[in-house]
Amino acid sequence: MHPVVKLVSQRLALGLLLLFAASALIFLGTLILPGDVAQSILGQSATPEALANLREELGLNRPALVRYFDWLFSALQGDLGIALTNGQDIAESIGKRLGNTLFLAFWAAVISVPLAIFLGLLAVRYRDRWPDKLISAVTLASISIPEFLIGYLLIYFVAVQMGLFSSVAMINDSMSLFEKLNAIALPVAVLTLVVLAHMMRMTRAAILNVMQSAYIETAELKGLSTFHVIARHAFPNAIAPIVNVVMLNLAYLVVGVVVIEVVFVYPGMGQYLVDHVSKRDVPVVQACGLIFAAVYILLNMIADIVAILSNPRLRHPK
Amino acid sequence: MSEPLVKVRNLKIGATVYPPGEKPHDIEIVHGVDFDLQPGKVLGLIGESGAGKSTIGLASMAYGRGGVKITGGEVWINGRDVLKSKLRDVRRLRGAEVTYVSQSAAASFNPAKKIMEQVIEAAVEQGKFSKKDAEARARTLFAKLGLPDPDNIGERYPHQVSGGQLQRCMTALALCPEPDLVVFDEPTTALDVTTQIEVLMAIKEAIRDTGVAALYITHDLAVVAQVSDDIMVLRHGNTVEYGSVDQIINNPQEDYTKALVSVRSIHHEEKAPTSEPVLSVRNITARYKGTNFDVLHNVNVDLHPGQTLAVVGESGSGKSTLARVITGLLPPRDGEIEFAGRKLSADLAGRSQEDLRELQMIYQMADVAMNPRQTVGTIIGRPLEFYFGMRGAEKRKRILELLDEIELGESFIDRYPAELSGGQKQRVCIARALAAKPKMIICDEVTSALDPLVADGILKLLLELQKIENVAYLFITHDLATVRAISDNIAVMYQGKVQRYGGKTEVLSPPFDDYTDLLLSSVPEMRLGWLEEVIANRKMESAGN
């Protein structure tokens, strides 16, 4: 078998195994919380008889292992259960929310990833000179300021003072793409500022590391321009670490944007999860956890696979 | 005489150094060098490491490696002083008029790009040829340089060809833009002797056929004698002697040049096998985990107390693997090792402290074999504590004795490895091995990274210590001159098998098998015309590793 096929299938298998383990952890986590679903439905004043009846009805008396596999197989078939608080189908509510989250993350990524890599290349090109220092200072400042503060600052200056874009990022299906983009412009800007520094600094460090190699000297002695050397000779050898940090940040864009969603009242997954955690709606929390774990594992698996594919020794064995 | 292609006048080069414990300061590393090079001629720059030869070579492209700065003088190429040119004009010169071949082609090719792309890049980017013409020229050069399958080898990635082939690809890369001058910086040093000679011949023919001028930089006078018209001997950034190749080799004027010409002055009489061997390797067959072929096939050798067994062969012959098996790092698939009259456990974990103490090792790269944050005293003192439980004054006394034995003084005890020269570092490693009072030391290419004169000193020291301590050496090397200098017995290895084994005189006397003949005849000799002679008489090709 070609070594790349072997390595990639290993990664895929490992990813699945990891997802399985994560699902078990999530189930276990909700299991060791005090009280159970029946308790949270009926509240503190429930009689023991009522609790026993409800547990029987919900199948909570069955062994945990049986319930786990039951939950897992339903989840695999797209059935995430019913929310306790409002009786709605979880898969349906999440579907819409997840779509919104991915929409926001996608546009933030489309802007931030190329920008971060370009700024990283630029920082290497003007290493230790003012453009490098300026890029470093600005991106470091933007990552150091809490994201909600950046959010409020943008709302105040851009939306309120200058009257550009909307301070509330509500979107719905009846809006056109342009209207949607207009609505999410500010949260996208905040997210870009938050993830930019990490990716840009990693790009810079990874390329600088490669710049020490003898083949960079060869390229310089061919009389090539500095930017040509960086972009064509150094960058292809720095892809693996860059992709890794890009994927970590994409994962953050999907699962870690609760604060931004709250600031901009954006109907995404984060807000949905936080709402239901506070209401102790266990099935929803489990479902969200499973989806977040899947996103994380998927993105990191892609990073691994890209790293494998970017290695010419693996792609073209002797 | 016509106007020279290259005219260097009073070239001075400086660098910023960062010595430990001192403030960074500037030093001068080349102190005013002059030379001329006519079109189509080859000038050899020769000297030890630190002589400034690579720095001078790169200065002809107005390039300084790391913190190196050209501080004065003139470098005229094709009637222009490149040191006074703008960066844009210098870039037009690099890769078009002057090109560069580095010591390690393996490191100098970008691993992410195909060979062809890299070979033609300078010619195309500099506008010398169209992509199609450059590719055609590259294929012609591949063929001229004797590369296999010249039409398709460019489609491979650098890791898909061998070291010797890659070095030839690098030469093609340098010749592709039809430059006026090529700087060859130790182009064959990293290769096996058997491969070196083929690459050397290819380079020599390519220079002759394309009429390009060359600066040929090396520390090996015998190599440079084969390709140069003139030779400049450098030491500590100064010209020692500058003359025609015939004059330098056959009639050197300066003492330093004479020392270089007559290096390898050690004469060591072979000792007869004494009592029981200290080490018996019996029918060893070994392979690395995850591979499906044996790297060692049924290897049998003996080493007697106080004697030296040289294991010699080209890279990939299995000589270092043999050392790994003996030290227990690679348990063999079959066979056993007897050491000091007892059977050694195949696995390192199963060996006693006594086994470990009596079997020590010295490595090729002395600087990475020492902790840079420990002083010489700590490094040598460690085995004294570990094996003998020595402390305080007793330990210090023993460290000083050892420092004396390796001909370094008391003042070295508080120094750090970074403050030592290459030869001194290797001496400290020898002292560390001796501190354990071993019966046997495995020396893995211990002089390969050193300059010839320094290496000579190390070999003399090792022989001296062998007499005093009666320690046996298993000496792994690819260098036959070293083998001649210090061995009592020799095992010639080829593709994992012991090809020839016996006393030194016996192994090095005819009749030879084909491989030993190839190996012996490939060692460069310091006389003109040797290269052509040996190529004409070869019976087999090298394994090409």
Short mmCIF file of C-alpha atoms in Angstrom, two decimals, chain B residues 22-379:
data_model
loop_
_atom_site.label_atom_id
_atom_site.label_comp_id
_atom_site.label_asym_id
_atom_site.label_seq_id
_atom_site.Cartn_x
_atom_site.Cartn_y
_atom_site.Cartn_z
CA GLU B 22 32.19 37.94 26.87
CA LYS B 23 30.57 40.83 25.09
CA PRO B 24 29.88 40.27 21.38
CA HIS B 25 32.57 41.89 19.30
CA ASP B 26 33.80 42.06 15.72
CA ILE B 27 36.78 40.09 14.57
CA GLU B 28 38.53 39.93 11.23
CA ILE B 29 38.55 36.45 9.70
CA VAL B 30 40.17 37.17 6.34
CA HIS B 31 43.05 39.63 6.41
CA GLY B 32 43.61 40.89 2.90
CA VAL B 33 43.70 38.20 0.20
CA ASP B 34 44.63 38.75 -3.46
CA PHE B 35 44.23 36.49 -6.44
CA ASP B 36 43.43 36.46 -10.15
CA LEU B 37 41.49 33.89 -12.08
CA GLN B 38 41.59 33.67 -15.88
CA PRO B 39 38.51 32.51 -17.83
CA GLY B 40 38.29 28.73 -17.95
CA LYS B 41 40.88 28.16 -15.22
CA VAL B 42 40.48 26.49 -11.83
CA LEU B 43 41.90 27.92 -8.64
CA GLY B 44 41.99 25.64 -5.59
CA LEU B 45 41.54 27.28 -2.20
CA ILE B 46 42.86 24.99 0.48
CA GLY B 47 43.15 25.19 4.23
CA GLU B 48 41.85 23.86 7.53
CA SER B 49 38.47 24.83 8.88
CA GLY B 50 38.56 28.43 10.00
CA ALA B 51 41.08 29.31 7.29
CA GLY B 52 38.45 31.48 5.58
CA LYS B 53 38.27 29.55 2.34
CA SER B 54 34.45 29.19 2.15
CA THR B 55 34.07 32.78 3.27
CA ILE B 56 36.28 33.92 0.40
CA GLY B 57 34.34 31.75 -2.04
CA LEU B 58 31.02 33.26 -0.98
CA ALA B 59 32.51 36.76 -1.01
CA SER B 60 32.96 36.37 -4.76
CA MET B 61 29.15 36.42 -4.88
CA ALA B 62 29.08 39.34 -2.44
CA TYR B 63 27.46 37.03 0.09
CA GLY B 64 28.23 36.68 3.78
CA ARG B 65 26.89 33.71 5.70
CA GLY B 66 25.29 34.48 9.08
CA GLY B 67 26.99 37.44 10.73
CA VAL B 68 29.80 37.57 8.17
CA LYS B 69 30.46 40.98 6.60
CA ILE B 70 32.85 41.93 3.85
CA THR B 71 34.76 44.81 5.37
CA GLY B 72 37.19 45.90 2.68
CA GLY B 73 38.94 45.31 -0.61
CA GLU B 74 37.75 44.72 -4.12
CA VAL B 75 36.23 41.76 -5.96
CA TRP B 76 36.16 42.40 -9.70
CA ILE B 77 34.12 40.02 -11.80
CA ASN B 78 33.80 40.66 -15.54
CA GLY B 79 35.18 44.15 -15.01
CA ARG B 80 32.76 45.17 -12.23
CA ASP B 81 33.53 45.53 -8.53
CA VAL B 82 30.72 43.45 -7.03
CA LEU B 83 31.34 44.79 -3.53
CA LYS B 84 30.38 48.26 -4.71
CA SER B 85 27.40 47.13 -6.78
CA LYS B 86 23.81 47.66 -5.74
CA LEU B 87 21.91 44.67 -4.32
CA ARG B 88 19.82 44.52 -7.49
CA ASP B 89 22.94 44.17 -9.66
CA VAL B 90 24.45 41.63 -7.28
CA ARG B 91 21.29 39.53 -7.64
CA ARG B 92 21.69 39.64 -11.40
CA LEU B 93 25.21 38.31 -10.96
CA ARG B 94 24.28 35.51 -8.57
CA GLY B 95 22.88 32.49 -10.30
CA ALA B 96 23.74 33.92 -13.73
CA GLU B 97 27.42 34.86 -13.92
CA VAL B 98 28.56 33.20 -10.71
CA THR B 99 27.01 30.05 -9.27
CA TYR B 100 27.65 27.94 -6.21
CA VAL B 101 27.97 24.23 -5.39
CA SER B 102 27.79 23.52 -1.67
CA GLN B 103 29.27 20.77 0.45
CA SER B 104 25.98 19.07 1.23
CA ALA B 105 23.73 18.83 -1.79
CA ALA B 106 21.30 16.86 0.37
CA ALA B 107 20.73 19.95 2.51
CA SER B 108 21.03 22.44 -0.33
CA PHE B 109 18.17 21.09 -2.41
CA ASN B 110 14.70 22.16 -1.35
CA PRO B 111 12.99 18.92 -0.24
CA ALA B 112 9.58 20.16 -1.39
CA LYS B 113 10.47 20.72 -5.05
CA LYS B 114 11.44 18.54 -7.95
CA ILE B 115 15.10 18.50 -8.96
CA MET B 116 14.44 19.87 -12.45
CA GLU B 117 12.51 22.85 -11.10
CA GLN B 118 15.46 23.77 -8.90
CA VAL B 119 18.14 23.13 -11.50
CA ILE B 120 16.61 25.47 -14.07
CA GLU B 121 15.24 28.07 -11.66
CA ALA B 122 18.19 30.48 -11.74
CA ALA B 123 18.57 30.27 -15.52
CA VAL B 124 14.86 30.93 -16.09
CA GLU B 125 14.33 33.57 -13.40
CA GLN B 126 17.44 35.45 -14.54
CA GLY B 127 16.11 35.41 -18.09
CA LYS B 128 19.06 33.47 -19.50
CA PHE B 129 16.97 30.72 -21.08
CA SER B 130 13.34 29.94 -21.69
CA LYS B 131 11.94 27.15 -19.53
CA LYS B 132 12.09 24.72 -22.44
CA ASP B 133 15.67 25.53 -23.40
CA ALA B 134 16.79 25.40 -19.78
CA GLU B 135 15.23 21.97 -19.35
CA ALA B 136 16.93 20.71 -22.49
CA ARG B 137 20.24 22.08 -21.24
CA ALA B 138 19.71 20.50 -17.82
CA ARG B 139 19.10 17.10 -19.44
CA THR B 140 22.30 17.46 -21.45
CA LEU B 141 24.18 18.31 -18.28
CA PHE B 142 22.64 15.36 -16.40
CA ALA B 143 23.91 13.10 -19.15
CA LYS B 144 27.33 14.74 -19.19
CA LEU B 145 27.64 14.33 -15.43
CA GLY B 146 26.94 10.62 -15.75
CA LEU B 147 23.58 10.59 -13.99
CA PRO B 148 21.38 7.57 -14.62
CA ASP B 149 18.28 8.16 -16.77
CA PRO B 150 19.15 11.81 -17.52
CA ASP B 151 15.85 12.43 -19.31
CA ASN B 152 13.72 11.69 -16.28
CA ILE B 153 15.86 12.16 -13.19
CA GLY B 154 14.78 15.80 -13.02
CA GLU B 155 11.23 14.68 -12.28
CA ARG B 156 12.33 13.14 -9.00
CA TYR B 157 12.44 14.78 -5.61
CA PRO B 158 15.82 15.24 -3.91
CA HIS B 159 15.24 12.44 -1.40
CA GLN B 160 14.66 10.00 -4.23
CA VAL B 161 18.26 10.04 -5.48
CA SER B 162 21.49 9.11 -3.70
CA GLY B 163 23.97 11.53 -2.15
CA GLY B 164 26.52 11.18 -4.94
CA GLN B 165 23.83 11.68 -7.59
CA LEU B 166 22.47 14.71 -5.80
CA GLN B 167 25.93 16.23 -5.67
CA ARG B 168 26.09 15.85 -9.46
CA CYS B 169 22.61 17.40 -9.78
CA MET B 170 23.94 20.34 -7.77
CA THR B 171 26.79 20.67 -10.25
CA ALA B 172 24.21 20.65 -13.07
CA LEU B 173 22.28 23.33 -11.17
CA ALA B 174 25.42 25.47 -11.06
CA LEU B 175 26.31 24.93 -14.72
CA CYS B 176 22.78 25.31 -16.14
CA PRO B 177 22.75 29.13 -16.49
CA GLU B 178 26.08 29.03 -18.39
CA PRO B 179 27.95 30.97 -15.71
CA ASP B 180 31.45 32.38 -16.10
CA LEU B 181 32.49 31.19 -12.65
CA VAL B 182 31.41 28.32 -10.40
CA VAL B 183 32.33 28.25 -6.72
CA PHE B 184 32.72 24.63 -5.60
CA ASP B 185 32.66 24.53 -1.79
CA GLU B 186 33.92 21.10 -0.64
CA PRO B 187 31.69 19.37 -3.21
CA THR B 188 32.97 15.85 -2.51
CA THR B 189 33.80 16.00 1.21
CA ALA B 190 30.53 14.47 2.37
CA LEU B 191 30.80 11.55 -0.05
CA ASP B 192 32.37 8.11 0.29
CA VAL B 193 35.82 7.77 -1.28
CA THR B 194 34.45 5.44 -3.91
CA THR B 195 31.71 7.93 -4.85
CA GLN B 196 33.93 10.97 -4.45
CA ILE B 197 36.18 9.89 -7.26
CA GLU B 198 33.26 9.54 -9.70
CA VAL B 199 31.85 12.93 -8.80
CA LEU B 200 35.31 14.45 -8.99
CA MET B 201 35.79 13.09 -12.48
CA ALA B 202 32.35 14.32 -13.54
CA ILE B 203 33.09 17.80 -12.22
CA LYS B 204 36.47 17.89 -13.86
CA GLU B 205 35.07 16.89 -17.25
CA ALA B 206 32.18 19.34 -16.95
CA ILE B 207 34.59 22.17 -16.20
CA ARG B 208 36.73 21.22 -19.18
CA ASP B 209 33.80 20.82 -21.61
CA THR B 210 31.95 24.01 -20.68
CA GLY B 211 35.05 26.18 -20.38
CA VAL B 212 33.80 27.66 -17.11
CA ALA B 213 36.21 29.03 -14.53
CA ALA B 214 36.05 27.66 -11.01
CA LEU B 215 37.06 28.30 -7.44
CA TYR B 216 37.52 24.88 -5.87
CA ILE B 217 37.43 24.98 -2.08
CA THR B 218 38.53 21.96 -0.04
CA HIS B 219 40.61 20.87 2.91
CA ASP B 220 41.97 17.91 0.97
CA LEU B 221 45.11 18.77 -0.94
CA ALA B 222 45.11 15.44 -2.77
CA VAL B 223 41.64 16.21 -4.17
CA VAL B 224 42.38 19.73 -5.22
CA ALA B 225 45.57 18.60 -6.94
CA GLN B 226 43.43 16.61 -9.38
CA VAL B 227 41.25 19.46 -10.62
CA SER B 228 43.13 22.76 -10.21
CA ASP B 229 45.47 24.82 -12.33
CA ASP B 230 46.59 26.99 -9.42
CA ILE B 231 46.41 26.50 -5.68
CA MET B 232 46.20 29.02 -2.88
CA VAL B 233 46.99 27.73 0.61
CA LEU B 234 45.16 29.64 3.33
CA ARG B 235 45.59 29.63 7.09
CA HIS B 236 43.84 31.81 9.67
CA GLY B 237 42.59 34.11 6.91
CA ASN B 238 46.02 34.71 5.39
CA THR B 239 47.58 33.46 2.18
CA VAL B 240 50.36 31.05 3.07
CA GLU B 241 51.39 30.13 -0.42
CA TYR B 242 49.98 30.75 -3.90
CA GLY B 243 51.30 29.05 -7.01
CA SER B 244 50.71 26.54 -9.75
CA VAL B 245 49.47 23.10 -8.73
CA ASP B 246 52.75 21.56 -9.84
CA GLN B 247 54.79 23.92 -7.68
CA ILE B 248 52.60 23.49 -4.56
CA ILE B 249 52.53 19.70 -4.71
CA ASN B 250 56.04 18.96 -5.91
CA ASN B 251 57.98 21.93 -4.57
CA PRO B 252 56.21 23.55 -1.59
CA GLN B 253 58.10 26.48 -0.12
CA GLU B 254 56.35 27.14 3.19
CA ASP B 255 56.55 24.82 6.20
CA TYR B 256 52.77 24.74 6.56
CA THR B 257 52.31 23.63 2.96
CA LYS B 258 54.99 20.99 3.45
CA ALA B 259 53.12 19.72 6.51
CA LEU B 260 49.89 19.50 4.48
CA VAL B 261 51.63 17.63 1.67
CA SER B 262 53.24 15.13 4.01
CA VAL B 263 50.35 14.67 6.44
CA ARG B 264 49.79 11.13 7.73
CA SER B 265 53.19 10.66 9.26
CA ILE B 266 52.09 7.96 11.72
CA HIS B 267 53.75 4.60 11.40
CA HIS B 268 52.22 1.89 13.48
CA GLU B 269 53.58 -1.65 13.52
CA GLU B 270 50.90 -4.31 13.49
CA LYS B 271 50.78 -6.33 16.73
CA ALA B 272 50.35 -10.09 16.69
CA PRO B 273 47.18 -11.43 18.36
CA THR B 274 47.91 -12.11 22.01
CA SER B 275 45.85 -14.08 24.49
CA GLU B 276 42.09 -14.58 24.39
CA PRO B 277 40.16 -11.89 22.48
CA VAL B 278 38.42 -9.26 24.58
CA LEU B 279 35.54 -9.13 22.10
CA SER B 280 34.21 -11.92 19.93
CA VAL B 281 31.41 -11.17 17.53
CA ARG B 282 29.85 -14.47 16.46
CA ASN B 283 27.53 -14.93 13.46
CA ILE B 284 25.74 -11.64 13.99
CA THR B 285 22.75 -10.99 11.72
CA ALA B 286 20.71 -7.86 12.36
CA ARG B 287 17.97 -5.73 10.88
CA TYR B 288 16.19 -2.54 11.89
CA LYS B 289 12.68 -2.61 13.23
CA GLY B 290 10.03 -2.12 10.57
CA THR B 291 12.31 -3.11 7.68
CA ASN B 292 12.43 -6.40 5.87
CA PHE B 293 16.09 -6.78 4.98
CA ASP B 294 19.18 -7.62 7.01
CA VAL B 295 21.74 -4.85 7.45
CA LEU B 296 24.30 -7.31 8.81
CA HIS B 297 24.77 -10.82 7.49
CA ASN B 298 26.60 -13.36 9.61
CA VAL B 299 29.37 -11.06 10.84
CA ASN B 300 32.34 -12.62 12.68
CA VAL B 301 35.23 -10.57 14.08
CA ASP B 302 37.61 -10.72 17.04
CA LEU B 303 39.34 -7.94 18.93
CA HIS B 304 42.35 -8.63 21.17
CA PRO B 305 43.24 -6.71 24.32
CA GLY B 306 45.30 -3.60 23.70
CA GLN B 307 44.82 -3.81 19.95
CA THR B 308 42.86 -2.00 17.28
CA LEU B 309 40.38 -3.54 14.88
CA ALA B 310 39.47 -1.16 12.08
CA VAL B 311 36.04 -1.68 10.53
CA VAL B 312 36.07 0.02 7.16
CA GLY B 313 33.51 0.47 4.41
CA GLU B 314 31.37 3.04 2.62
CA SER B 315 28.18 4.46 4.07
CA GLY B 316 25.46 1.83 4.18
CA SER B 317 27.96 -0.99 4.55
CA GLY B 318 26.72 -1.75 8.07
CA LYS B 319 29.74 -0.64 10.06
CA SER B 320 27.82 1.67 12.38
CA THR B 321 25.08 -0.92 12.75
CA LEU B 322 27.72 -3.34 14.00
CA ALA B 323 28.61 -0.80 16.70
CA ARG B 324 24.93 -0.50 17.66
CA VAL B 325 24.69 -4.27 17.99
CA ILE B 326 27.82 -4.48 20.15
CA THR B 327 26.63 -1.68 22.43
CA GLY B 328 23.23 -3.35 22.81
CA LEU B 329 21.24 -0.57 21.14
CA LEU B 330 20.13 -2.94 18.40
CA PRO B 331 19.59 -6.52 19.58
CA PRO B 332 20.63 -8.86 16.72
CA ARG B 333 18.29 -11.39 15.15
CA ASP B 334 20.92 -14.07 15.41
CA GLY B 335 24.41 -14.64 16.79
CA GLU B 336 26.08 -13.65 20.03
CA ILE B 337 28.71 -11.39 21.48
CA GLU B 338 31.35 -12.50 23.94
CA PHE B 339 33.06 -9.77 25.90
CA ALA B 340 35.91 -10.23 28.42
CA GLY B 341 35.18 -13.92 28.65
CA ARG B 342 31.44 -13.65 29.29
CA LYS B 343 28.41 -13.62 27.07
CA LEU B 344 26.86 -10.15 26.70
CA SER B 345 23.14 -9.69 26.90
CA ALA B 346 21.80 -8.79 23.43
CA ASP B 347 19.68 -6.03 24.89
CA LEU B 348 21.12 -2.96 26.62
CA ALA B 349 18.64 -3.29 29.49
CA GLY B 350 20.01 -6.74 30.35
CA ARG B 351 23.61 -5.60 30.81
CA SER B 352 25.30 -5.08 34.16
CA GLN B 353 26.96 -1.85 35.21
CA GLU B 354 30.28 -3.63 34.81
CA ASP B 355 29.43 -4.46 31.17
CA LEU B 356 28.60 -0.81 30.56
CA ARG B 357 31.76 0.46 32.24
CA GLU B 358 34.12 -1.80 30.36
CA LEU B 359 32.67 -0.94 26.96
CA GLN B 360 32.85 2.79 26.19
CA MET B 361 32.21 4.86 23.09
CA ILE B 362 33.62 7.93 21.36
CA TYR B 363 31.55 9.60 18.67
CA GLN B 364 32.10 11.45 15.42
CA MET B 365 30.53 14.72 16.49
CA ALA B 366 32.26 15.62 19.74
CA ASP B 367 30.26 18.82 20.16
CA VAL B 368 26.87 17.13 20.23
CA ALA B 369 28.16 14.30 22.43
CA MET B 370 28.70 16.72 25.33
CA ASN B 371 26.23 18.73 27.36
CA PRO B 372 26.99 22.34 26.40
CA ARG B 373 26.02 23.56 29.86
CA GLN B 374 28.47 21.35 31.75
CA THR B 375 32.13 22.15 32.31
CA VAL B 376 34.89 19.84 31.15
CA GLY B 377 35.41 18.85 34.80
CA THR B 378 31.77 17.82 35.21
CA ILE B 379 31.78 15.91 31.93
#
